[in-house]
Amino acid sequence: MDRNRLPGARRRNGRAGGPGAESPVRAGAASAAGSGSAGTGAEGVAPAVLAPGAAPVRTPRRAASVAAAAVLLGGALTAAGPTAAGAAPPTGPTPPPAPGCSAPHRVTQELAGGTTWRMCWHYDSSAGLVLDDVSYQPRGEARPIRVLTSAKLAQVHVPYDDGQAEYDDITGFGFGYGLQNLKPAECPGGSIRSVKVPDTGRVDGLCVTTRSRGHAYRMAKDQGTGVWHEEGRDLLLYTVNKVSWYEYITEWRFSSDGTVSANVGATGSLSPGDYDAGDGRGWPIGKGAEDHAVSHSHNVFWRLNFGLDGGAGDRIEQYDSAVTPPPAQGSPTTRTTRTPVTRELAGDAEAMRWWRVVSAKGRNADGHARSWEIVPGPTTRHAGRPYTRHDVYFTQNRACEQFASNNTLDCGPNAPDSVDEWVNGERLVNPVVWVHIGFHHIARDEDQQPMPVHWQGFQLAPRDVTAMNPLTPAELADQNGAPSTGS
């Protein structure tokens, strides 16, 4: 991929200063041996952690002639303080959202079914769109429920199959400076917000709109021909950032049932300078077999700071289910175990394994702890670098640790600059979640011209956030627990 037109400069060893009052020195246990994947175990068993390894300096295929100004972190990496959401919802009218941002940077949207999402946003010169103070208020809840303190892209790592190029598009090649102007037709039914891009100027680059997502639920009545049915609707925020020939769509969806979806779509064009896979690794594009587009990977990382219910002390739990084959004339059985993740972890998404982030103080009306389950989308795990070998990372929150690789903030002399090396066995008191989704792009004829969008992403699914489906129709509201028959 030809990066010579980019405004951003690649930095691997140099670091720009950044905000944050936290100590840059990592405390806690020394590196622990192991694969980095937490195993199945009884409660209280500490999971294994990834042994850190140094990542060598990378040399891009082509030298980039770029401006040094693009590596400066012009956007603030800030998050507003907590709100006072209690464990039990109080009575009385719904208070207005906390004034954590000015009106142009505030989004409030009520969706079909009575769900309201509130959030702030700002723009960072490296990460692009950053969401702050994201809260969810389903129908019947007296107060907004804090979900995320901050959420953003943390890296798009692009290694080429032939070993001749490797890029960190977020911190190395001007992702944030490539914000594109959007036309009204690209934001149907919504509004386009003006974004101040550091060192560049104003760009009409943030679409805020709503979109249908099909069935929210459907249930036929046991008597008669009636059907309970509702169509779901999402609040959608997205930007488009151009990095050389690629254009990345950064999309956040907030559903009426409380689900959060984060996706990155790659589109634009295949680089015309990369039809040179002479080693046979590429795919023939065009007539005959003269031109071969070089295959490559897109390893996308997100950084999530939850702060559920506006407090600190969220905890991480891992769940694993093991299936026992059936005995003669019997049926298989399945046992699920919970492992508290009490120390930093590099985890792998195995079959019948999942994680959730649990609120330290929030409870639903049934008295159950509120939590959000991490649901990874389809992924191709890349073994080329230590930080791309795992699907999730849980690290202790530090202001200087903002990007999954080629971290450009100053964490102190000789500090590691990738998320795998931050996993060193330290106890999790205020965890940050890193999600990694990979895609191996073997180009095809249909990728020209322009290239169809290919998506990578994950979801955060509410688990026990409300006592029932937040969209439950009124006539079923009394069926909490074992449902009545003949409904």
XYZ file of C-alpha atoms in Angstrom, residues 10-12 55 58 154-158 166-172 299 301 385-388 401-409 416-422 434:
40
model
C 5.472 7.025 10.994
C 6.985 6.842 14.485
C 8.100 3.631 16.076
C 8.495 -6.298 19.027
C 9.534 -2.435 11.343
C -6.725 1.793 19.355
C -4.896 0.569 16.228
C -5.265 -0.702 12.666
C -2.191 -2.868 12.073
C -1.622 -3.847 8.426
C 3.856 -3.349 7.720
C 1.882 -0.345 8.891
C 0.284 1.049 12.042
C -2.404 3.134 10.373
C -3.676 4.815 13.562
C -0.443 6.063 15.107
C 1.910 5.790 12.149
C -5.745 -6.240 12.656
C -8.011 -2.923 18.031
C 3.395 -10.032 16.299
C 2.922 -10.736 20.016
C 0.133 -8.167 20.279
C -1.867 -9.756 17.409
C -1.358 3.380 27.479
C -3.708 4.384 24.693
C -2.750 2.457 21.536
C -2.349 -1.298 21.129
C 0.886 -1.016 19.156
C 3.288 1.807 18.361
C 1.886 3.655 21.368
C 3.010 7.243 20.906
C 2.372 8.505 24.432
C 7.048 -0.992 26.249
C 4.784 0.394 23.534
C 2.347 -2.460 22.817
C -0.531 -3.990 24.751
C 0.979 -7.487 25.019
C 3.882 -6.100 27.058
C 1.537 -4.253 29.416
C -8.855 -4.171 24.486
